[in-house]
PDB file of C-alpha atoms in Angstrom:
ATOM      1  CA  MET A   6       0.296  -0.198  -0.207  1.00 54.00           C
ATOM      2  CA  ALA A   7       1.572   3.295  -0.984  1.00 71.00           C
ATOM      3  CA  THR A   8       2.295   5.846   1.554  1.00 74.00           C
ATOM      4  CA  GLU A   9       2.651   9.398   0.251  1.00 91.00           C
ATOM      5  CA  ARG A  10       4.564  11.699   2.776  1.00 95.00           C
ATOM      6  CA  ILE A  11       3.106  15.590   2.448  1.00 97.00           C
ATOM      7  CA  ARG A  12       5.302  18.541   4.658  1.00 98.00           C
ATOM      8  CA  PHE A  13       3.186  21.606   5.697  1.00 98.00           C
ATOM      9  CA  ALA A  14       3.414  24.858   8.227  1.00 98.00           C
ATOM     10  CA  GLN A  15       1.013  26.760   9.988  1.00 98.00           C
ATOM     11  CA  VAL A  16       0.960  30.578  11.052  1.00 98.00           C
ATOM     12  CA  SER A  17      -1.095  32.428  12.977  1.00 96.00           C
ATOM     13  CA  ASP A  18      -2.273  35.026  14.886  1.00 94.00           C
ATOM     14  CA  ILE A  19       0.482  37.572  12.821  1.00 94.00           C
ATOM     15  CA  HIS A  20      -1.286  40.953  14.204  1.00 93.00           C
ATOM     16  CA  LEU A  21       0.129  42.838  11.415  1.00 93.00           C
ATOM     17  CA  MET A  22      -0.201  46.601  11.937  1.00 86.00           C
ATOM     18  CA  PRO A  23       1.256  50.274  10.810  1.00 77.00           C
ATOM     19  CA  GLU A  24       4.299  50.317  12.690  1.00 68.00           C
ATOM     20  CA  THR A  25       3.436  53.487  14.253  1.00 61.00           C
ATOM     21  CA  ALA A  26       0.243  51.747  15.729  1.00 58.00           C
ATOM     22  CA  CYS A  27      -0.596  51.380  19.577  1.00 55.00           C
ATOM     23  CA  ARG A  28       0.247  47.488  20.383  1.00 57.00           C
ATOM     24  CA  TRP A  29      -0.116  45.660  23.625  1.00 59.00           C
ATOM     25  CA  TRP A  30       2.722  45.241  25.929  1.00 54.00           C
ATOM     26  CA  TRP A  31       3.434  41.624  24.954  1.00 59.00           C
ATOM     27  CA  MET A  32       3.615  41.995  21.084  1.00 67.00           C
ATOM     28  CA  SER A  33       6.375  42.561  19.202  1.00 68.00           C
ATOM     29  CA  ASP A  34       7.609  45.767  18.188  1.00 71.00           C
ATOM     30  CA  SER A  35       7.395  45.021  14.638  1.00 81.00           C
ATOM     31  CA  PRO A  36       4.413  42.179  13.621  1.00 88.00           C
ATOM     32  CA  ARG A  37       5.740  43.248  10.453  1.00 90.00           C
ATOM     33  CA  ARG A  38       9.911  42.246  10.548  1.00 90.00           C
ATOM     34  CA  GLN A  39       7.960  38.759  12.488  1.00 91.00           C
ATOM     35  CA  LEU A  40       6.201  37.890   9.683  1.00 95.00           C
ATOM     36  CA  GLU A  41       9.076  38.827   6.744  1.00 95.00           C
ATOM     37  CA  ALA A  42      11.609  36.555   9.289  1.00 94.00           C
ATOM     38  CA  ALA A  43       8.903  33.551   9.142  1.00 96.00           C
ATOM     39  CA  VAL A  44       8.680  33.980   5.291  1.00 97.00           C
ATOM     40  CA  ALA A  45      12.620  33.911   5.271  1.00 96.00           C
ATOM     41  CA  HIS A  46      12.695  30.580   7.317  1.00 97.00           C
ATOM     42  CA  LEU A  47       9.688  29.074   5.468  1.00 98.00           C
ATOM     43  CA  ASN A  48      11.473  29.289   2.574  1.00 98.00           C
ATOM     44  CA  GLN A  49      14.801  27.813   3.639  1.00 97.00           C
ATOM     45  CA  VAL A  50      12.090  24.463   4.983  1.00 97.00           C
ATOM     46  CA  PRO A  51      13.250  21.545   1.988  1.00 96.00           C
ATOM     47  CA  ASP A  52      10.351  20.186   0.109  1.00 96.00           C
ATOM     48  CA  LEU A  53       7.169  22.241   1.858  1.00 98.00           C
ATOM     49  CA  ASP A  54       4.241  21.931   0.320  1.00 98.00           C
ATOM     50  CA  PHE A  55       2.010  24.464   1.329  1.00 98.00           C
ATOM     51  CA  VAL A  56       1.421  26.623   4.597  1.00 98.00           C
ATOM     52  CA  VAL A  57      -1.829  28.000   6.292  1.00 98.00           C
ATOM     53  CA  PHE A  58      -2.164  31.122   8.141  1.00 98.00           C
ATOM     54  CA  THR A  59      -4.994  30.484  10.655  1.00 97.00           C
ATOM     55  CA  GLY A  60      -6.230  34.206  11.505  1.00 94.00           C
ATOM     56  CA  ASP A  61      -5.446  37.282  12.842  1.00 95.00           C
ATOM     57  CA  LEU A  62      -3.482  38.156   9.629  1.00 97.00           C
ATOM     58  CA  VAL A  63      -3.771  41.992  11.267  1.00 95.00           C
ATOM     59  CA  ASP A  64      -4.728  43.728  14.349  1.00 91.00           C
ATOM     60  CA  GLN A  65      -6.928  46.109  13.016  1.00 91.00           C
ATOM     61  CA  ALA A  66      -8.677  44.879   9.996  1.00 92.00           C
ATOM     62  CA  ASP A  67      -7.555  47.910   7.773  1.00 93.00           C
ATOM     63  CA  PRO A  68      -6.498  47.714   3.749  1.00 94.00           C
ATOM     64  CA  GLU A  69      -3.102  49.292   4.365  1.00 95.00           C
ATOM     65  CA  SER A  70      -2.307  46.229   6.628  1.00 95.00           C
ATOM     66  CA  PHE A  71      -3.598  43.728   4.278  1.00 96.00           C
ATOM     67  CA  GLU A  72      -1.799  45.415   1.653  1.00 96.00           C
ATOM     68  CA  LEU A  73       1.154  44.750   3.680  1.00 96.00           C
ATOM     69  CA  PHE A  74       0.715  41.221   4.200  1.00 97.00           C
ATOM     70  CA  ARG A  75       0.106  40.281   0.719  1.00 97.00           C
ATOM     71  CA  GLU A  76       3.165  42.499  -0.363  1.00 97.00           C
ATOM     72  CA  ILE A  77       5.241  40.266   2.226  1.00 97.00           C
ATOM     73  CA  LEU A  78       3.617  37.089   1.366  1.00 97.00           C
ATOM     74  CA  ALA A  79       4.894  37.693  -2.614  1.00 97.00           C
ATOM     75  CA  GLN A  80       8.009  36.437  -1.167  1.00 97.00           C
ATOM     76  CA  LEU A  81       6.844  33.002  -0.124  1.00 98.00           C
ATOM     77  CA  ARG A  82       7.997  30.139  -2.499  1.00 97.00           C
ATOM     78  CA  MET A  83       5.156  28.239  -1.922  1.00 97.00           C
ATOM     79  CA  PRO A  84       1.487  27.985  -2.440  1.00 98.00           C
ATOM     80  CA  TYR A  85      -0.449  29.447   1.141  1.00 98.00           C
ATOM     81  CA  TYR A  86      -4.029  29.812   2.202  1.00 98.00           C
ATOM     82  CA  LEU A  87      -5.815  31.962   4.733  1.00 98.00           C
ATOM     83  CA  SER A  88      -8.589  31.677   6.969  1.00 97.00           C
ATOM     84  CA  LEU A  89     -10.685  34.337   9.145  1.00 97.00           C
ATOM     85  CA  GLY A  90      -9.680  35.683  12.574  1.00 95.00           C
ATOM     86  CA  ASN A  91     -11.938  37.683  14.543  1.00 93.00           C
ATOM     87  CA  HIS A  92      -9.335  40.572  14.097  1.00 93.00           C
ATOM     88  CA  ASP A  93      -9.701  40.266  10.108  1.00 95.00           C
ATOM     89  CA  VAL A  94     -13.342  41.669   9.596  1.00 93.00           C
ATOM     90  CA  ASP A  95     -15.287  44.243  11.260  1.00 89.00           C
ATOM     91  CA  THR A  96     -19.300  42.794  11.091  1.00 76.00           C
ATOM     92  CA  LEU A  97     -20.602  46.501  11.291  1.00 73.00           C
ATOM     93  CA  GLN A  98     -18.441  47.830   8.283  1.00 69.00           C
ATOM     94  CA  ARG A  99     -16.895  50.456   9.743  1.00 74.00           C
ATOM     95  CA  LYS A 100     -15.349  52.845   6.973  1.00 76.00           C
ATOM     96  CA  GLY A 101     -11.720  51.503   6.874  1.00 81.00           C
ATOM     97  CA  ARG A 102     -11.959  48.212   7.763  1.00 89.00           C
ATOM     98  CA  PHE A 103     -12.911  45.325   6.065  1.00 92.00           C
ATOM     99  CA  ASP A 104     -16.012  43.213   6.127  1.00 92.00           C
ATOM    100  CA  ARG A 105     -16.539  39.875   5.348  1.00 94.00           C
ATOM    101  CA  GLU A 106     -16.935  40.260   1.440  1.00 94.00           C
ATOM    102  CA  GLN A 107     -14.150  42.294   1.060  1.00 94.00           C
ATOM    103  CA  PHE A 108     -11.719  39.786   3.205  1.00 96.00           C
ATOM    104  CA  ILE A 109     -13.165  37.035   0.399  1.00 97.00           C
ATOM    105  CA  ARG A 110     -11.995  39.119  -2.546  1.00 97.00           C
ATOM    106  CA  TRP A 111      -8.462  39.781  -0.999  1.00 97.00           C
ATOM    107  CA  CYS A 112      -8.267  36.010  -0.761  1.00 97.00           C
ATOM    108  CA  GLN A 113      -9.325  35.331  -4.280  1.00 97.00           C
ATOM    109  CA  SER A 114      -6.298  37.745  -5.578  1.00 95.00           C
ATOM    110  CA  GLN A 115      -4.105  35.089  -3.961  1.00 96.00           C
ATOM    111  CA  PHE A 116      -5.590  31.587  -4.469  1.00 96.00           C
ATOM    112  CA  PRO A 117      -8.463  29.805  -5.775  1.00 95.00           C
ATOM    113  CA  LEU A 118     -10.957  30.554  -2.934  1.00 96.00           C
ATOM    114  CA  PHE A 119     -14.681  29.541  -3.849  1.00 96.00           C
ATOM    115  CA  PRO A 120     -16.751  30.351  -0.653  1.00 97.00           C
ATOM    116  CA  ALA A 121     -19.235  27.946   0.290  1.00 98.00           C
ATOM    117  CA  PRO A 122     -23.327  29.415   0.095  1.00 97.00           C
ATOM    118  CA  THR A 123     -23.073  29.538   4.289  1.00 97.00           C
ATOM    119  CA  GLY A 124     -22.740  33.274   4.195  1.00 94.00           C
ATOM    120  CA  TYR A 125     -19.599  33.426   6.000  1.00 96.00           C
ATOM    121  CA  VAL A 126     -16.000  32.400   5.070  1.00 97.00           C
ATOM    122  CA  ASP A 127     -15.960  28.922   4.677  1.00 98.00           C
ATOM    123  CA  TYR A 128     -14.074  27.131   1.695  1.00 98.00           C
ATOM    124  CA  SER A 129     -12.939  23.939   0.538  1.00 98.00           C
ATOM    125  CA  LEU A 130     -10.369  23.268  -2.059  1.00 98.00           C
ATOM    126  CA  SER A 131      -7.711  20.252  -2.733  1.00 97.00           C
ATOM    127  CA  PRO A 132      -3.716  21.747  -2.248  1.00 97.00           C
ATOM    128  CA  LEU A 133      -2.810  18.343  -3.315  1.00 96.00           C
ATOM    129  CA  PRO A 134      -4.010  14.692  -4.836  1.00 94.00           C
ATOM    130  CA  GLY A 135      -5.608  13.009  -1.839  1.00 94.00           C
ATOM    131  CA  ILE A 136      -5.808  16.413   0.531  1.00 96.00           C
ATOM    132  CA  ARG A 137      -8.684  18.405   1.326  1.00 98.00           C
ATOM    133  CA  LEU A 138      -8.276  21.643   2.952  1.00 98.00           C
ATOM    134  CA  ILE A 139     -11.196  23.673   4.545  1.00 98.00           C
ATOM    135  CA  ALA A 140     -11.361  26.460   6.223  1.00 98.00           C
ATOM    136  CA  LEU A 141     -14.196  27.401   8.449  1.00 98.00           C
ATOM    137  CA  ASP A 142     -15.153  31.047   9.774  1.00 96.00           C
ATOM    138  CA  ALA A 143     -16.061  30.843  13.708  1.00 93.00           C
ATOM    139  CA  SER A 144     -16.414  34.630  14.260  1.00 91.00           C
ATOM    140  CA  LEU A 145     -18.864  36.296  16.048  1.00 84.00           C
ATOM    141  CA  GLY A 146     -20.272  39.906  16.854  1.00 73.00           C
ATOM    142  CA  SER A 147     -18.589  43.173  16.247  1.00 76.00           C
ATOM    143  CA  PHE A 148     -14.899  43.650  16.201  1.00 78.00           C
ATOM    144  CA  PRO A 149     -12.866  42.300  17.577  1.00 78.00           C
ATOM    145  CA  LEU A 150     -15.083  39.945  19.962  1.00 78.00           C
ATOM    146  CA  PRO A 151     -12.954  37.150  20.836  1.00 80.00           C
ATOM    147  CA  GLN A 152     -16.010  34.763  21.180  1.00 79.00           C
ATOM    148  CA  GLY A 153     -16.141  31.985  18.219  1.00 85.00           C
ATOM    149  CA  VAL A 154     -18.610  29.218  17.616  1.00 87.00           C
ATOM    150  CA  LEU A 155     -19.641  26.798  13.805  1.00 92.00           C
ATOM    151  CA  ARG A 156     -23.370  28.007  13.277  1.00 93.00           C
ATOM    152  CA  PRO A 157     -25.923  25.212  12.017  1.00 94.00           C
ATOM    153  CA  SER A 158     -25.755  26.513   8.334  1.00 96.00           C
ATOM    154  CA  GLN A 159     -22.112  25.976   8.459  1.00 97.00           C
ATOM    155  CA  LEU A 160     -22.265  22.604  10.168  1.00 96.00           C
ATOM    156  CA  HIS A 161     -24.835  21.487   7.412  1.00 97.00           C
ATOM    157  CA  TRP A 162     -23.009  22.332   4.580  1.00 98.00           C
ATOM    158  CA  LEU A 163     -20.173  20.715   6.168  1.00 98.00           C
ATOM    159  CA  GLY A 164     -21.874  17.220   6.762  1.00 97.00           C
ATOM    160  CA  GLU A 165     -23.155  17.750   3.127  1.00 97.00           C
ATOM    161  CA  HIS A 166     -19.534  18.480   1.384  1.00 98.00           C
ATOM    162  CA  LEU A 167     -17.671  15.836   3.562  1.00 97.00           C
ATOM    163  CA  GLN A 168     -19.664  12.952   1.480  1.00 96.00           C
ATOM    164  CA  VAL A 169     -18.409  14.693  -1.378  1.00 96.00           C
ATOM    165  CA  VAL A 170     -15.106  14.347  -0.438  1.00 96.00           C
ATOM    166  CA  SER A 171     -14.884  11.171   1.181  1.00 93.00           C
ATOM    167  CA  GLU A 172     -12.148   9.573  -0.085  1.00 92.00           C
ATOM    168  CA  GLU A 173      -9.874  12.624   0.663  1.00 95.00           C
ATOM    169  CA  TRP A 174      -8.293  13.643   4.539  1.00 96.00           C
ATOM    170  CA  LEU A 175      -8.815  16.512   5.984  1.00 97.00           C
ATOM    171  CA  ILE A 176      -6.956  19.674   7.112  1.00 98.00           C
ATOM    172  CA  LEU A 177      -9.392  22.026   8.868  1.00 98.00           C
ATOM    173  CA  LEU A 178      -8.569  25.746   9.452  1.00 98.00           C
ATOM    174  CA  ILE A 179     -10.884  27.143  12.277  1.00 97.00           C
ATOM    175  CA  HIS A 180      -9.288  30.537  14.401  1.00 96.00           C
ATOM    176  CA  GLN A 181     -11.148  29.645  16.922  1.00 92.00           C
ATOM    177  CA  PRO A 182     -10.271  26.320  18.769  1.00 92.00           C
ATOM    178  CA  PRO A 183     -13.811  23.914  18.656  1.00 88.00           C
ATOM    179  CA  PHE A 184     -13.104  22.819  22.131  1.00 75.00           C
ATOM    180  CA  ILE A 185     -12.511  25.611  24.792  1.00 57.00           C
ATOM    181  CA  SER A 186      -9.319  25.271  26.801  1.00 51.00           C
ATOM    182  CA  PRO A 187      -8.581  25.833  30.280  1.00 45.00           C
ATOM    183  CA  THR A 188      -6.083  27.985  29.459  1.00 43.00           C
ATOM    184  CA  GLN A 189      -8.354  30.611  27.304  1.00 43.00           C
ATOM    185  CA  MET A 190      -7.392  34.297  28.400  1.00 39.00           C
ATOM    186  CA  ASP A 191     -10.394  35.645  27.179  1.00 38.00           C
ATOM    187  CA  ALA A 192     -13.014  35.457  30.005  1.00 38.00           C
ATOM    188  CA  VAL A 193     -15.694  36.701  27.229  1.00 37.00           C
ATOM    189  CA  VAL A 194     -15.498  33.572  25.716  1.00 41.00           C
ATOM    190  CA  PHE A 195     -17.328  31.468  28.553  1.00 43.00           C
ATOM    191  CA  ARG A 196     -20.561  33.619  27.538  1.00 50.00           C
ATOM    192  CA  ASN A 197     -22.199  30.898  25.002  1.00 60.00           C
ATOM    193  CA  TYR A 198     -20.669  28.115  26.783  1.00 64.00           C
ATOM    194  CA  GLN A 199     -23.393  25.739  26.168  1.00 71.00           C
ATOM    195  CA  LEU A 200     -23.677  26.478  22.432  1.00 74.00           C
ATOM    196  CA  GLN A 201     -20.222  26.363  21.519  1.00 78.00           C
ATOM    197  CA  LYS A 202     -19.895  22.900  23.551  1.00 81.00           C
ATOM    198  CA  GLN A 203     -23.041  21.822  21.614  1.00 86.00           C
ATOM    199  CA  ALA A 204     -21.390  23.035  18.034  1.00 88.00           C
ATOM    200  CA  ALA A 205     -17.667  21.790  18.880  1.00 89.00           C
ATOM    201  CA  ALA A 206     -19.711  17.937  19.621  1.00 89.00           C
ATOM    202  CA  ALA A 207     -21.764  18.606  16.447  1.00 93.00           C
ATOM    203  CA  LEU A 208     -18.165  19.132  14.456  1.00 95.00           C
ATOM    204  CA  HIS A 209     -16.458  16.337  16.091  1.00 94.00           C
ATOM    205  CA  ALA A 210     -19.432  13.673  15.054  1.00 94.00           C
ATOM    206  CA  LEU A 211     -19.153  14.898  11.745  1.00 96.00           C
ATOM    207  CA  LEU A 212     -15.469  14.421  11.546  1.00 96.00           C
ATOM    208  CA  ALA A 213     -15.339  10.886  13.369  1.00 93.00           C
ATOM    209  CA  GLY A 214     -18.189  10.167  11.013  1.00 93.00           C
ATOM    210  CA  HIS A 215     -15.703  11.240   7.872  1.00 94.00           C
ATOM    211  CA  GLY A 216     -12.614   9.184   9.546  1.00 90.00           C
ATOM    212  CA  ARG A 217      -9.608  10.431   7.932  1.00 94.00           C
ATOM    213  CA  VAL A 218      -8.955  13.714   9.649  1.00 96.00           C
ATOM    214  CA  VAL A 219      -5.287  14.876   9.201  1.00 97.00           C
ATOM    215  CA  ALA A 220      -5.458  18.035  12.191  1.00 97.00           C
ATOM    216  CA  VAL A 221      -8.046  20.221  13.476  1.00 97.00           C
ATOM    217  CA  LEU A 222      -5.524  23.563  12.813  1.00 97.00           C
ATOM    218  CA  SER A 223      -6.538  26.666  15.210  1.00 96.00           C
ATOM    219  CA  GLY A 224      -4.720  30.118  17.009  1.00 94.00           C
ATOM    220  CA  HIS A 225      -6.753  32.824  19.040  1.00 91.00           C
ATOM    221  CA  LEU A 226      -5.103  31.504  22.463  1.00 86.00           C
ATOM    222  CA  HIS A 227      -1.765  32.544  21.657  1.00 85.00           C
ATOM    223  CA  VAL A 228      -0.810  29.214  23.883  1.00 83.00           C
ATOM    224  CA  PRO A 229       0.889  26.133  21.662  1.00 86.00           C
ATOM    225  CA  LYS A 230      -1.745  23.310  22.850  1.00 87.00           C
ATOM    226  CA  VAL A 231      -2.641  19.705  21.524  1.00 90.00           C
ATOM    227  CA  HIS A 232      -5.708  17.825  22.160  1.00 88.00           C
ATOM    228  CA  VAL A 233      -6.319  14.643  20.482  1.00 91.00           C
ATOM    229  CA  ARG A 234     -10.118  12.943  20.717  1.00 90.00           C
ATOM    230  CA  ASP A 235     -11.014   9.957  19.364  1.00 90.00           C
ATOM    231  CA  GLY A 236      -7.766   9.991  17.213  1.00 91.00           C
ATOM    232  CA  ILE A 237      -8.914  13.447  15.762  1.00 94.00           C
ATOM    233  CA  PRO A 238      -5.814  16.086  16.603  1.00 95.00           C
ATOM    234  CA  TYR A 239      -7.279  19.411  17.517  1.00 95.00           C
ATOM    235  CA  LEU A 240      -4.064  21.799  17.562  1.00 94.00           C
ATOM    236  CA  THR A 241      -3.566  25.025  18.678  1.00 92.00           C
ATOM    237  CA  ALA A 242      -0.538  27.149  17.235  1.00 92.00           C
ATOM    238  CA  PRO A 243       1.710  29.328  18.737  1.00 89.00           C
ATOM    239  CA  PRO A 244       1.360  33.038  17.959  1.00 91.00           C
ATOM    240  CA  LEU A 245       3.946  35.043  15.651  1.00 91.00           C
ATOM    241  CA  VAL A 246       3.205  38.253  17.122  1.00 87.00           C
ATOM    242  CA  GLY A 247       4.585  37.187  20.500  1.00 76.00           C
ATOM    243  CA  PRO A 248       5.753  36.957  23.436  1.00 74.00           C
ATOM    244  CA  VAL A 249       6.246  33.636  21.977  1.00 78.00           C
ATOM    245  CA  SER A 250       7.131  33.728  18.130  1.00 87.00           C
ATOM    246  CA  ALA A 251       7.131  30.635  16.697  1.00 91.00           C
ATOM    247  CA  LEU A 252       5.475  28.824  13.970  1.00 95.00           C
ATOM    248  CA  ARG A 253       4.297  25.400  13.656  1.00 96.00           C
ATOM    249  CA  LEU A 254       6.061  22.935  11.250  1.00 98.00           C
ATOM    250  CA  PHE A 255       4.408  19.297  10.329  1.00 98.00           C
ATOM    251  CA  GLU A 256       4.898  16.087   8.405  1.00 98.00           C
ATOM    252  CA  VAL A 257       2.162  13.427   7.360  1.00 97.00           C
ATOM    253  CA  ASP A 258       2.937  10.164   5.967  1.00 96.00           C
ATOM    254  CA  LEU A 259      -0.658   8.765   4.250  1.00 93.00           C
ATOM    255  CA  ASN A 260      -2.007   5.743   3.013  1.00 90.00           C
ATOM    256  CA  PRO A 261      -5.304   5.148   1.943  1.00 84.00           C
ATOM    257  CA  ARG A 262      -5.942   3.168   5.829  1.00 86.00           C
ATOM    258  CA  ARG A 263      -3.748   5.203   8.624  1.00 91.00           C
ATOM    259  CA  GLY A 264      -1.276   7.632   8.671  1.00 94.00           C
ATOM    260  CA  ILE A 265       1.281   9.127  11.083  1.00 96.00           C
ATOM    261  CA  LEU A 266       1.265  13.268  12.320  1.00 97.00           C
ATOM    262  CA  ARG A 267       4.356  14.353  12.797  1.00 97.00           C
ATOM    263  CA  TYR A 268       4.949  18.179  14.272  1.00 96.00           C
ATOM    264  CA  HIS A 269       7.051  20.163  15.723  1.00 93.00           C
ATOM    265  CA  TRP A 270       7.129  24.633  16.278  1.00 90.00           C
ATOM    266  CA  VAL A 271       9.901  26.309  15.547  1.00 91.00           C
ATOM    267  CA  HIS A 272      10.613  29.359  17.820  1.00 87.00           C
ATOM    268  CA  LEU A 273      11.825  32.760  15.662  1.00 86.00           C
ATOM    269  CA  PRO A 274      14.355  35.644  17.356  1.00 74.00           C
ATOM    270  CA  GLU A 275      12.015  37.506  19.541  1.00 62.00           C
ATOM    271  CA  PRO A 276      12.678  41.344  19.582  1.00 55.00           C
ATOM    272  CA  GLY A 277      12.499  43.010  23.119  1.00 55.00           C
ATOM    273  CA  PRO A 278      12.671  41.371  26.767  1.00 49.00           C
ATOM    274  CA  ARG A 279      10.672  38.103  27.267  1.00 52.00           C
ATOM    275  CA  PRO A 280       8.021  38.731  30.123  1.00 51.00           C
ATOM    276  CA  LEU A 281       7.836  37.080  33.027  1.00 44.00           C
ATOM    277  CA  TRP A 282       5.346  34.429  31.862  1.00 48.00           C
ATOM    278  CA  HIS A 283       7.229  33.461  28.769  1.00 51.00           C
ATOM    279  CA  GLY A 284       8.019  30.379  30.108  1.00 50.00           C
ATOM    280  CA  PHE A 285       4.551  29.342  30.674  1.00 52.00           C
ATOM    281  CA  LEU A 286       4.029  30.212  27.204  1.00 55.00           C
ATOM    282  CA  MET A 287       6.253  28.192  25.733  1.00 55.00           C
ATOM    283  CA  GLY A 288       4.176  24.840  26.211  1.00 54.00           C
ATOM    284  CA  ARG A 289       4.804  21.387  27.922  1.00 55.00           C
ATOM    285  CA  ARG A 290       7.198  19.269  26.111  1.00 54.00           C
ATOM    286  CA  ARG A 291       4.399  17.504  24.229  1.00 54.00           C
ATOM    287  CA  ASP A 292       2.910  20.672  22.926  1.00 72.00           C
ATOM    288  CA  ARG A 293       6.215  21.294  21.009  1.00 83.00           C
ATOM    289  CA  TRP A 294       6.854  18.387  19.315  1.00 88.00           C
ATOM    290  CA  GLY A 295       5.394  14.638  18.939  1.00 92.00           C
ATOM    291  CA  GLU A 296       3.772  12.302  16.783  1.00 94.00           C
ATOM    292  CA  ILE A 297      -0.117  10.915  16.515  1.00 95.00           C
ATOM    293  CA  PRO A 298      -1.550   8.498  14.612  1.00 95.00           C
ATOM    294  CA  LEU A 299      -4.307   8.603  12.367  1.00 94.00           C
ATOM    295  CA  ARG A 300      -7.233   6.422  11.623  1.00 83.00           C
ATOM    296  CA  ALA A 301      -9.228   6.105   8.526  1.00 83.00           C
ATOM    297  CA  ARG A 302     -13.186   5.102   8.348  1.00 69.00           C
ATOM    298  CA  GLY A 303     -13.311   1.825  10.094  1.00 54.00           C
ATOM    299  CA  ALA A 304     -10.776   2.160  12.851  1.00 42.00           C
ATOM    300  CA  ARG A 305     -12.464   1.607  16.061  1.00 39.00           C
ATOM    301  CA  SER A 306     -12.919   4.744  18.240  1.00 35.00           C
ATOM    302  CA  THR A 307     -10.489   5.795  21.019  1.00 32.00           C
ATOM    303  CA  LEU A 308      -8.156   8.158  22.911  1.00 30.00           C
ATOM    304  CA  LEU A 309      -4.957   8.048  21.914  1.00 33.00           C
ATOM    305  CA  PRO A 310      -2.339   9.312  23.300  1.00 33.00           C
ATOM    306  CA  VAL A 311       0.311  12.226  22.012  1.00 36.00           C
ATOM    307  CA  ALA A 312       4.072  10.481  21.535  1.00 39.00           C
ATOM    308  CA  ALA A 313       6.062  13.176  22.579  1.00 34.00           C
ATOM    309  CA  ARG A 314       9.665  13.013  21.361  1.00 32.00           C
TER     310      ARG A 314
END
């Protein structure tokens, strides 16, 4: 049985903004320099197939920062794909900020995005034969409300779409992690806990029924986390903006019946002093690198441990 190997990277929470803009104390002095450093590093990674950016590409949903993002990413030597974060659009459609339609058009200028008929920034494409990349928009409320949840229309579309791509391995991009983490820094995320819990359970049931999931990739928490449920890996990325400026690299061996996901994250140089809580955000050893066995449809549903290296 032939086994294919793919390599890809995840970058999250760039929060690109004008150099003169006011920023939080824990952010990099220059998100632009951090993004340029990430692109330079990715260009040196051998045999990298593609890169995914899991939201909060910019900080204030402003067109100037989006154009700067596109200018910097023009230097990337491999394809890249984008998903929406809560800082990327302003649902109140205030002047000088992107709304969802503008975000979609901006993405379409960089890669083939055909939005799903959900009314949100959801799409599906195949970056490689046998691999299906699905991005889902979980952002809610007025800018930049951190809370996120998938709506029934999105879950309905996903369920129907998974039947069409039943033989492909899935990589899902959702900026807000589907499962609430005890390290969530935004207490407001718990306001609709039951709604989130129900949506997360529905999403997980769809993915478990599909039975070929490489990973569900998120950002938002600014803390690297790894959670494996019923053989499905849910990984939350370290942020590029700091205080831990890092990106994740993945290597996946796949065949029609099984696979293995290997991951580690690369720490980029950080300008300025490290906050006192830097060590906490570095994550546990198993959150920094490891490997996770993947199952195909028909495998017994069990909780699989993360094998740290």
